[in-house]
Short mmCIF file of C-alpha atoms and ligand atoms in Angstrom, two decimals:
data_model
loop_
_atom_site.label_atom_id
_atom_site.label_comp_id
_atom_site.label_asym_id
_atom_site.label_seq_id
_atom_site.Cartn_x
_atom_site.Cartn_y
_atom_site.Cartn_z
CA MET A 6 56.43 50.27 234.81
CA LYS A 7 58.98 49.26 237.38
CA ASN A 8 56.99 46.32 238.85
CA GLN A 9 57.90 43.11 237.18
CA HIS A 10 54.50 41.43 238.00
CA LEU A 11 52.58 44.22 236.42
CA ASN A 12 54.76 44.01 233.19
CA GLU A 13 54.05 40.25 233.08
CA VAL A 14 50.22 40.68 233.47
CA MET A 15 50.43 43.45 230.95
CA GLU A 16 52.31 41.10 228.44
CA GLN A 17 49.64 38.37 229.04
CA VAL A 18 46.86 40.89 228.26
CA ARG A 19 48.72 41.87 225.06
CA ALA A 20 49.20 38.07 224.12
CA ILE A 21 45.50 37.08 224.39
CA ASP A 22 43.67 40.37 223.63
CA GLY A 23 46.12 41.92 221.22
CA ASP A 24 43.40 42.85 218.77
CA GLN A 25 41.50 44.90 221.41
CA ALA A 26 43.41 48.26 221.14
CA GLU A 27 40.99 50.29 223.41
CA PHE A 28 41.12 47.60 226.15
CA ILE A 29 44.83 47.43 226.06
CA GLN A 30 45.06 51.19 226.32
CA ALA A 31 42.79 51.27 229.31
CA VAL A 32 44.64 48.51 231.17
CA GLN A 33 48.02 50.16 230.47
CA GLU A 34 46.83 53.47 231.84
CA VAL A 35 45.43 51.98 235.05
CA PHE A 36 48.51 49.71 235.55
CA GLU A 37 51.03 52.69 235.13
CA SER A 38 49.20 54.41 237.92
CA LEU A 39 49.26 51.33 240.01
CA ASP A 40 53.00 50.71 239.77
CA PRO A 41 53.69 52.21 243.26
CA VAL A 42 50.72 50.24 244.73
CA ALA A 43 52.07 46.97 243.26
CA GLU A 44 55.53 47.77 244.85
CA ALA A 45 53.99 48.53 248.14
CA ARG A 46 51.44 45.73 248.31
CA PRO A 47 53.00 42.32 247.62
CA ASP A 48 50.01 40.70 249.33
CA LEU A 49 47.80 41.83 246.46
CA ILE A 50 50.07 40.19 244.00
CA LYS A 51 50.08 37.00 246.06
CA ALA A 52 46.25 37.15 246.14
CA GLY A 53 46.31 37.29 242.26
CA VAL A 54 44.46 40.57 242.23
CA PHE A 55 46.18 42.12 239.21
CA LYS A 56 45.94 38.94 237.18
CA ARG A 57 42.25 38.36 238.04
CA ILE A 58 41.07 42.08 237.61
CA VAL A 59 41.98 42.23 233.91
CA GLU A 60 39.81 39.12 232.97
CA PRO A 61 36.04 39.69 233.00
CA GLU A 62 34.09 37.37 235.15
CA ARG A 63 31.82 36.66 232.21
CA GLN A 64 31.42 37.71 228.59
CA ILE A 65 28.14 37.28 226.71
CA ILE A 66 27.94 37.75 223.03
CA PHE A 67 24.81 37.07 221.24
CA ARG A 68 22.81 37.40 217.97
CA VAL A 69 20.18 40.31 217.78
CA PRO A 70 17.81 39.74 214.70
CA TRP A 71 15.05 42.18 214.13
CA ILE A 72 12.72 43.28 211.25
CA ASP A 73 13.16 46.61 209.59
CA ASP A 74 10.30 48.80 208.30
CA ASN A 75 10.67 47.05 204.81
CA GLY A 76 10.02 43.77 206.35
CA ASP A 77 13.51 42.66 205.92
CA ILE A 78 15.62 40.86 208.57
CA GLN A 79 18.55 42.60 209.88
CA VAL A 80 21.21 41.04 212.23
CA ASN A 81 23.33 42.79 214.84
CA ARG A 82 25.62 41.44 217.52
CA GLY A 83 24.93 42.08 221.19
CA TYR A 84 27.33 42.17 224.14
CA ARG A 85 27.44 42.15 227.84
CA VAL A 86 30.62 41.98 229.74
CA GLN A 87 30.25 41.24 233.41
CA PHE A 88 33.61 42.37 234.52
CA ASN A 89 33.80 42.50 238.27
CA SER A 90 31.30 41.97 241.17
CA ALA A 91 33.65 42.10 244.12
CA ILE A 92 31.88 45.17 245.64
CA GLY A 93 28.34 44.89 244.27
CA PRO A 94 26.19 43.74 241.30
CA TYR A 95 27.57 44.54 237.85
CA LYS A 96 26.51 48.08 236.73
CA GLY A 97 27.25 49.87 233.50
CA GLY A 98 25.69 51.18 230.41
CA LEU A 99 24.74 49.77 227.03
CA ARG A 100 26.38 51.46 224.03
CA LEU A 101 24.59 51.37 220.59
CA HIS A 102 26.99 52.47 217.84
CA PRO A 103 28.37 50.91 214.79
CA SER A 104 31.85 51.06 216.11
CA VAL A 105 31.04 48.62 218.89
CA TYR A 106 33.02 45.44 219.18
CA ILE A 107 34.29 43.37 222.09
CA GLY A 108 37.36 45.66 222.80
CA ILE A 109 35.21 48.81 223.18
CA ILE A 110 32.97 47.00 225.49
CA LYS A 111 35.84 45.62 227.57
CA PHE A 112 37.61 49.01 227.91
CA LEU A 113 34.44 50.52 229.04
CA GLY A 114 33.65 47.67 231.43
CA PHE A 115 37.26 47.70 232.89
CA GLU A 116 36.93 51.47 233.43
CA GLN A 117 33.57 51.00 235.00
CA ILE A 118 35.08 48.77 237.91
CA PHE A 119 37.08 51.73 239.17
CA LYS A 120 34.57 54.53 238.55
CA ASN A 121 31.78 52.64 240.39
CA SER A 122 34.19 51.99 243.32
CA LEU A 123 35.05 55.74 243.50
CA THR A 124 31.36 56.68 243.91
CA GLY A 125 31.51 54.79 247.29
CA LEU A 126 28.28 53.04 246.30
CA PRO A 127 28.10 49.17 246.32
CA MET A 128 28.37 48.60 242.41
CA GLY A 129 30.56 46.21 240.39
CA GLY A 130 31.69 46.95 236.86
CA GLY A 131 29.92 45.76 233.68
CA LYS A 132 29.25 47.16 230.12
CA GLY A 133 27.29 46.04 226.99
CA GLY A 134 25.96 47.20 223.97
CA SER A 135 25.56 46.45 220.24
CA ASN A 136 26.88 47.60 216.78
CA PHE A 137 23.26 48.69 215.98
CA ASP A 138 23.06 52.22 214.84
CA PRO A 139 19.87 54.03 216.12
CA LYS A 140 20.67 56.94 213.85
CA GLY A 141 18.25 57.16 210.93
CA LYS A 142 16.07 54.24 212.33
CA SER A 143 12.41 54.84 212.98
CA ASP A 144 10.98 54.52 216.46
CA ALA A 145 9.38 51.17 215.36
CA GLU A 146 12.80 49.81 214.22
CA VAL A 147 14.59 51.00 217.39
CA MET A 148 11.67 49.25 219.50
CA ARG A 149 12.05 46.01 217.45
CA PHE A 150 15.88 45.93 217.98
CA CYS A 151 15.50 46.75 221.75
CA GLN A 152 12.98 44.01 222.27
CA SER A 153 15.06 41.42 220.46
CA PHE A 154 18.18 42.59 222.42
CA MET A 155 16.21 42.14 225.67
CA THR A 156 14.98 38.63 224.66
CA GLU A 157 18.38 37.35 225.08
CA LEU A 158 19.91 39.81 227.77
CA TYR A 159 17.01 39.39 230.28
CA ARG A 160 18.34 35.98 231.37
CA HIS A 161 21.74 37.41 232.38
CA MET A 162 20.38 40.51 234.41
CA GLY A 163 18.35 41.27 237.45
CA PRO A 164 18.24 43.90 240.22
CA ASP A 165 20.73 41.99 242.37
CA CYS A 166 22.92 40.71 239.60
CA ASP A 167 23.30 43.10 236.66
CA ILE A 168 21.60 46.54 236.13
CA PRO A 169 22.39 48.11 232.73
CA ALA A 170 21.86 51.70 231.88
CA GLY A 171 22.33 54.17 229.03
CA ASP A 172 25.39 55.18 227.15
CA ILE A 173 26.10 56.45 223.60
CA GLY A 174 23.01 55.74 221.46
CA THR A 175 20.95 54.43 224.44
CA GLY A 176 18.83 57.21 225.82
CA ALA A 177 15.39 57.38 227.50
CA ARG A 178 13.62 55.96 224.46
CA GLU A 179 15.77 52.82 224.28
CA ILE A 180 15.81 52.24 227.96
CA GLY A 181 11.98 52.46 228.00
CA TYR A 182 11.68 49.79 225.28
CA MET A 183 14.16 47.56 227.04
CA PHE A 184 12.41 47.94 230.28
CA GLY A 185 9.08 47.26 228.80
CA ALA A 186 10.43 44.06 227.12
CA TYR A 187 12.16 42.80 230.33
CA LYS A 188 8.90 43.44 232.32
CA ARG A 189 6.93 41.45 229.90
CA ILE A 190 9.25 38.43 229.66
CA ARG A 191 9.88 38.34 233.45
CA ASN A 192 6.49 39.50 234.57
CA GLU A 193 8.12 41.57 237.46
CA PHE A 194 8.50 45.27 238.04
CA THR A 195 11.94 45.77 239.45
CA GLY A 196 14.67 48.38 239.23
CA VAL A 197 16.59 46.37 236.61
CA LEU A 198 17.68 49.08 234.34
CA THR A 199 18.45 52.67 235.22
CA GLY A 200 17.81 55.90 233.20
CA LYS A 201 14.08 54.90 233.22
CA GLY A 202 11.23 57.36 232.58
CA LEU A 203 10.15 59.31 235.64
CA SER A 204 6.64 57.65 235.46
CA PHE A 205 8.07 54.18 235.86
CA GLY A 206 10.91 54.28 238.40
CA GLY A 207 13.40 56.78 237.01
CA SER A 208 15.13 59.13 239.24
CA LEU A 209 14.92 62.81 238.97
CA ALA A 210 18.38 64.47 238.00
CA ARG A 211 19.57 61.13 236.31
CA THR A 212 19.42 62.92 232.92
CA GLU A 213 21.43 65.85 234.06
CA ALA A 214 23.69 63.70 236.41
CA THR A 215 26.83 63.06 234.29
CA GLY A 216 27.19 66.55 232.96
CA PHE A 217 26.27 68.26 236.26
CA GLY A 218 28.64 65.83 238.08
CA LEU A 219 31.34 66.65 235.88
CA CYS A 220 31.03 70.27 236.67
CA TYR A 221 30.88 69.57 240.42
CA PHE A 222 34.08 67.55 240.16
CA THR A 223 35.81 70.10 238.04
CA ASN A 224 34.69 72.80 240.42
CA GLU A 225 36.41 71.01 243.20
CA MET A 226 39.58 70.52 241.22
CA LEU A 227 39.55 74.25 240.34
CA LYS A 228 38.93 75.36 243.88
CA ALA A 229 41.67 73.22 245.30
CA ASN A 230 43.95 75.17 242.87
CA GLY A 231 42.64 78.63 243.63
CA LYS A 232 40.43 78.94 240.55
CA GLY A 233 36.67 78.59 239.65
CA PHE A 234 34.28 78.47 236.68
CA ASP A 235 33.10 81.98 237.16
CA GLY A 236 34.10 84.24 234.12
CA GLN A 237 35.93 81.39 232.30
CA THR A 238 35.51 80.44 228.66
CA VAL A 239 34.65 76.80 228.08
CA VAL A 240 34.69 74.44 225.15
CA ILE A 241 32.67 71.36 225.18
CA SER A 242 32.84 68.58 222.56
CA GLY A 243 29.74 66.62 221.72
CA SER A 244 26.11 67.68 222.00
CA GLY A 245 24.57 64.59 223.59
CA ASN A 246 23.42 63.96 227.07
CA VAL A 247 26.67 64.64 228.86
CA ALA A 248 27.74 67.71 226.84
CA THR A 249 24.35 69.32 227.08
CA TYR A 250 24.03 69.14 230.80
CA ALA A 251 27.72 69.95 231.26
CA ASN A 252 27.08 73.16 229.29
CA GLN A 253 24.04 73.94 231.52
CA LYS A 254 25.86 73.57 234.80
CA ALA A 255 29.06 75.41 233.67
CA THR A 256 26.90 78.29 232.49
CA GLU A 257 24.99 78.31 235.91
CA MET A 258 28.36 78.45 237.65
CA GLY A 259 29.26 81.56 235.71
CA ALA A 260 31.16 80.30 232.70
CA LYS A 261 30.61 80.95 229.00
CA VAL A 262 30.39 77.95 226.78
CA VAL A 263 31.56 79.07 223.21
CA ALA A 264 31.79 75.79 221.19
CA MET A 265 30.08 72.40 220.91
CA SER A 266 30.18 69.68 218.26
CA ASP A 267 28.73 66.47 216.86
CA SER A 268 30.31 63.75 214.85
CA SER A 269 30.06 65.80 211.71
CA GLY A 270 31.51 69.19 212.80
CA TYR A 271 31.45 72.05 215.45
CA ILE A 272 29.88 75.40 216.06
CA VAL A 273 31.42 78.46 217.74
CA ASP A 274 29.22 81.17 219.21
CA LYS A 275 31.28 83.88 220.84
CA ASP A 276 28.09 85.20 222.53
CA GLY A 277 27.75 81.81 224.39
CA ILE A 278 25.86 78.81 223.03
CA ASP A 279 22.12 79.08 223.14
CA LEU A 280 21.40 75.77 224.99
CA ASP A 281 17.79 75.85 224.42
CA CYS A 282 18.38 75.69 220.74
CA ILE A 283 20.79 72.80 221.13
CA LYS A 284 18.23 70.79 223.27
CA GLN A 285 15.53 71.45 220.69
CA LEU A 286 17.86 70.36 217.80
CA LYS A 287 19.45 67.37 219.29
CA GLU A 288 17.17 66.04 221.97
CA VAL A 289 13.70 66.67 220.37
CA GLU A 290 14.23 66.97 216.59
CA ARG A 291 17.31 64.64 216.34
CA ARG A 292 18.85 67.11 213.89
CA ARG A 293 22.68 68.01 213.19
CA ILE A 294 24.49 70.68 215.04
CA LYS A 295 25.21 72.69 211.87
CA ASP A 296 21.49 73.65 211.84
CA TYR A 297 22.21 75.92 214.73
CA VAL A 298 23.70 78.55 212.54
CA ASP A 299 20.32 78.84 210.69
CA THR A 300 18.83 80.67 213.58
CA HIS A 301 22.11 82.19 215.08
CA PRO A 302 23.80 83.95 212.23
CA GLN A 303 26.57 85.25 214.45
CA ALA A 304 27.83 81.75 215.11
CA GLU A 305 30.11 79.70 212.84
CA TYR A 306 29.97 76.14 211.78
CA HIS A 307 33.03 74.18 210.81
CA GLU A 308 33.02 70.64 209.22
CA GLY A 309 35.02 67.99 211.13
CA CYS A 310 35.22 67.58 214.90
CA ASN A 311 38.99 67.92 215.74
CA GLY A 312 39.04 71.63 215.00
CA ILE A 313 37.02 72.37 218.16
CA TRP A 314 40.15 72.14 220.18
CA THR A 315 41.67 75.08 218.28
CA VAL A 316 38.93 77.39 219.73
CA PRO A 317 40.62 79.40 222.56
CA CYS A 318 39.31 78.55 226.05
CA ASP A 319 40.28 78.38 229.71
CA ILE A 320 38.67 75.08 230.36
CA ALA A 321 38.05 72.13 227.89
CA LEU A 322 35.40 69.41 228.65
CA PRO A 323 35.63 66.59 226.17
CA CYS A 324 32.20 64.90 226.29
CA ALA A 325 31.88 63.17 222.90
CA THR A 326 33.70 59.76 222.62
CA GLN A 327 37.07 57.87 223.25
CA ASN A 328 40.36 59.19 221.78
CA GLU A 329 38.72 62.33 220.34
CA LEU A 330 41.51 64.54 221.93
CA THR A 331 44.89 63.77 220.37
CA MET A 332 48.30 65.01 221.03
CA SER A 333 48.19 67.80 218.52
CA SER A 334 44.81 68.98 219.81
CA ALA A 335 46.30 68.95 223.34
CA LYS A 336 49.10 71.06 222.10
CA GLU A 337 46.60 73.56 220.54
CA LEU A 338 44.69 73.72 223.76
CA VAL A 339 47.83 74.60 225.77
CA LYS A 340 49.07 77.02 223.19
CA ASN A 341 45.84 78.90 223.39
CA GLY A 342 45.86 79.27 227.16
CA CYS A 343 43.74 76.35 228.27
CA TYR A 344 44.72 75.42 231.84
CA CYS A 345 42.18 72.75 232.68
CA VAL A 346 40.93 69.52 230.93
CA SER A 347 38.15 67.50 232.61
CA GLU A 348 36.70 64.58 230.99
CA GLY A 349 32.90 63.79 230.46
CA ALA A 350 33.37 61.13 227.92
CA ASN A 351 35.06 57.86 228.65
CA MET A 352 38.82 57.91 227.71
CA PRO A 353 38.44 60.97 225.42
CA SER A 354 42.17 61.78 225.66
CA THR A 355 44.81 59.70 224.00
CA PRO A 356 47.87 58.67 226.22
CA ARG A 357 50.07 61.19 224.32
CA ALA A 358 47.46 64.02 224.83
CA ILE A 359 47.61 63.24 228.64
CA ASP A 360 51.42 63.30 228.31
CA VAL A 361 51.07 66.87 226.99
CA PHE A 362 48.67 67.85 229.90
CA LYS A 363 51.22 66.41 232.47
CA GLY A 364 54.12 68.20 230.82
CA SER A 365 52.33 71.53 230.82
CA ASN A 366 50.82 71.31 234.31
CA ILE A 367 47.33 71.33 233.07
CA LEU A 368 44.79 70.57 235.67
CA TYR A 369 43.52 67.21 234.32
CA GLY A 370 40.32 65.48 235.66
CA PRO A 371 40.32 61.87 234.39
CA ALA A 372 37.05 60.44 233.09
CA LYS A 373 36.53 57.67 235.73
CA ALA A 374 36.45 60.25 238.41
CA ALA A 375 34.90 63.26 236.59
CA ASN A 376 32.21 61.50 234.71
CA ALA A 377 31.17 59.18 237.62
CA GLY A 378 28.08 61.30 238.50
CA GLY A 379 25.94 59.38 235.97
CA VAL A 380 26.55 55.95 237.41
CA ALA A 381 26.39 57.47 240.97
CA THR A 382 22.82 58.76 240.32
CA SER A 383 22.03 55.34 238.72
CA GLY A 384 23.01 53.87 242.01
CA LEU A 385 20.58 56.40 243.70
CA GLU A 386 17.90 55.28 241.26
CA MET A 387 18.52 51.78 242.32
CA SER A 388 18.11 52.77 245.96
CA GLN A 389 14.79 54.54 245.34
CA ASN A 390 13.44 51.53 243.36
CA SER A 391 14.39 49.24 246.30
CA LEU A 392 12.74 51.70 248.77
CA ARG A 393 9.80 51.99 246.31
CA TYR A 394 10.00 55.73 246.91
CA SER A 395 11.22 58.89 245.06
CA TRP A 396 13.37 61.66 246.25
CA ASP A 397 12.87 65.12 244.86
CA PHE A 398 15.28 66.73 242.42
CA GLU A 399 17.07 68.76 244.96
CA GLN A 400 17.64 65.69 247.27
CA VAL A 401 19.17 63.70 244.38
CA ASP A 402 21.24 66.66 243.16
CA ASN A 403 22.48 67.35 246.65
CA ARG A 404 23.54 63.82 247.04
CA LEU A 405 25.21 63.88 243.59
CA GLN A 406 27.15 67.02 244.63
CA GLY A 407 28.25 65.35 247.89
CA ILE A 408 29.47 62.25 246.05
CA MET A 409 31.51 64.27 243.52
CA GLU A 410 33.12 66.18 246.25
CA ASN A 411 34.03 62.92 247.96
CA ILE A 412 35.41 61.51 244.75
CA PHE A 413 37.57 64.50 244.29
CA ALA A 414 38.84 64.26 247.84
CA SER A 415 39.61 60.63 247.44
CA CYS A 416 41.63 61.20 244.33
CA ASP A 417 43.42 64.02 245.83
CA GLN A 418 44.18 62.03 248.96
CA ALA A 419 45.29 58.90 247.23
CA ALA A 420 47.73 60.90 244.98
CA LYS A 421 49.32 62.60 248.09
CA GLU A 422 49.64 59.24 249.93
CA PHE A 423 51.78 57.96 246.97
CA ASN A 424 53.67 61.21 246.58
CA LEU A 425 51.94 62.23 243.30
CA GLU A 426 50.22 65.25 244.48
CA GLY A 427 48.12 66.92 241.81
CA ASN A 428 48.11 63.70 239.70
CA TYR A 429 44.29 63.15 239.89
CA MET A 430 44.53 60.42 237.20
CA ALA A 431 46.83 58.40 239.33
CA GLY A 432 44.74 59.21 242.46
CA ALA A 433 41.60 58.06 240.75
CA ASN A 434 43.13 54.78 239.60
CA ILE A 435 44.59 54.07 242.95
CA ALA A 436 41.58 55.00 245.17
CA GLY A 437 39.18 53.18 242.79
CA PHE A 438 41.46 50.08 242.55
CA LEU A 439 42.25 49.75 246.34
CA LYS A 440 38.64 49.20 247.41
CA VAL A 441 38.02 46.59 244.80
CA ALA A 442 41.31 44.93 245.44
CA GLU A 443 40.65 44.58 249.19
CA ALA A 444 37.29 43.05 248.50
CA MET A 445 38.80 40.59 245.93
CA LYS A 446 41.53 39.60 248.42
CA ALA A 447 38.99 38.99 251.15
CA GLN A 448 36.68 36.86 248.98
CA GLY A 449 39.55 34.53 248.03
CA CYS A 450 40.38 33.09 244.58
CA VAL A 451 37.06 33.34 242.69
P1 NDP B 521 25.14 60.69 223.30
O1 NDP B 521 24.90 59.69 222.32
O2 NDP B 521 24.08 61.36 224.05
O3 NDP B 521 26.03 61.89 222.76
C1 NDP B 521 27.30 61.60 222.07
C2 NDP B 521 27.62 62.92 221.32
O4 NDP B 521 28.99 62.89 220.91
C3 NDP B 521 26.79 63.20 220.11
O5 NDP B 521 26.61 64.61 220.17
C4 NDP B 521 27.66 62.78 219.00
O6 NDP B 521 27.39 63.38 217.81
C5 NDP B 521 29.01 63.19 219.53
N1 NDP B 521 30.11 62.47 218.82
C6 NDP B 521 30.35 61.04 218.61
N2 NDP B 521 31.63 60.92 218.06
C7 NDP B 521 32.18 62.15 218.02
C8 NDP B 521 33.27 62.60 217.54
N3 NDP B 521 34.23 61.83 217.06
N4 NDP B 521 33.55 64.03 217.54
C9 NDP B 521 32.64 64.85 218.01
N5 NDP B 521 31.48 64.43 218.53
C10 NDP B 521 31.15 63.02 218.54
O7 NDP B 521 26.14 60.02 224.40
P2 NDP B 521 26.40 60.48 225.92
O8 NDP B 521 26.48 61.99 225.90
O9 NDP B 521 25.56 59.75 226.80
O10 NDP B 521 27.98 59.97 226.09
C11 NDP B 521 29.11 60.63 225.66
C12 NDP B 521 30.28 60.17 226.38
O11 NDP B 521 30.17 60.16 227.80
C13 NDP B 521 30.62 58.70 226.05
O12 NDP B 521 32.06 58.52 226.14
C14 NDP B 521 29.94 57.91 227.18
O13 NDP B 521 30.53 56.65 227.36
C15 NDP B 521 30.21 58.88 228.34
N6 NDP B 521 29.48 58.68 229.54
C16 NDP B 521 28.11 58.87 229.46
C17 NDP B 521 27.38 58.73 230.55
C18 NDP B 521 25.92 59.14 230.65
O14 NDP B 521 25.36 59.06 231.59
N7 NDP B 521 25.21 59.29 229.37
C19 NDP B 521 27.95 58.43 231.84
C20 NDP B 521 29.37 58.37 231.93
C21 NDP B 521 30.21 58.49 230.63
P3 NDP B 521 26.24 62.58 216.69
O15 NDP B 521 24.97 63.21 217.16
O16 NDP B 521 26.67 63.04 215.39
O17 NDP B 521 26.39 61.16 216.85
#
């Protein structure tokens, strides 16, 4: 980075948060994009915006005790990082996964600030979760965990303060249990969590939104470069919420999805993945992706997840988890003719993988823009809850599509303004940042 102030702030982050590798990676990536902004806007440096934006407004860490099916007490650690409320109440998901620690939650919360800003909706950035692993737990155990988690978190949230949502490990079941617990403790029925069931305030199209939105954004990026999904071969990592609905929309747009994965391995089906089977296995029966080949003998299953990037494709959509796409995988993709990588997961490509994309002129859709459809639709769920009204699927989906088109346009325009045409990562970071930065400056030193 050329800008001395950004280097100093980065040094400070390394000095006090050196043990939070993912958070440092996220800040570094954003700051590198903001280098020309810092040069052009000394007023933002004077207002302390760069120094302030890397420090969460509030971090809450708490004990989550719960009783398992054997009657034994288990203890997990809960987190909520309320990162930035300059443009609206904190908004961001809750991740339940054994790998969760403060560095993961802070990286996700930091990214969320810019993502939420890009949607054009009034939402600040936050994130939370726990190192609890819902995998292999009974419904009753998941419920007891969620109730205990809410027994603490409820006092820090509210429809005008902080509105959590789903993420890895937190789906409709977990949100339902958390909403029930919140409602009971507070004795109020408000839109305090998003991703709720349809019968109690959830929005149509929220389930599909991140995957659909990813395809809407990617389609805009392809169109701007004279291409489209029609007739293209696509590889999608993961087989959770984002991956499933990215597959559905890409297929509807005329592409063929030939590979998907879970954390154990990946499947390749040259005939195109049978999505109904994936939904049945992963959403209903909570089984492993390898079971797909039992009913689809033409498909192959391979152990280990990295190999998915060796499957030849035109378009790759990483939709599993952070840092899942490394430099060597990026090189494999390029070698096999892939020309577009668009991110459904948060920070799935390592910095060196991104360097490979840039060096090979790959169309690269960064997560904070490409996967913003989920939180955008959560914002629409909040609006419907406030109105005490529900829009139909088509209305929500149309708004989502419009938002994703606008996000692409903002990234494209910001990149051009700073002479970085085609660098949508820089465009996303700059456009997302500037709106929040202006609000922080206007609100003074808080
Ligand atoms: P889910 O829990 O529904 O699914 C995650 C999927 O990724 C599962 O299939 C899981 O497999 C798989 N997975 C986990 N680790 C790996 C790995 N190392 N390699 C391959 N597959 C792996 O989560 P979501 O789909 O909701 O989230 C996926 C990503 O998208 C996350 O980064 C999340 O932060 C991001 N995101 C999600 C949004 C949403 O609306 N849900 C919104 C914006 C971003 P297994 O079943 O074996 O665990």
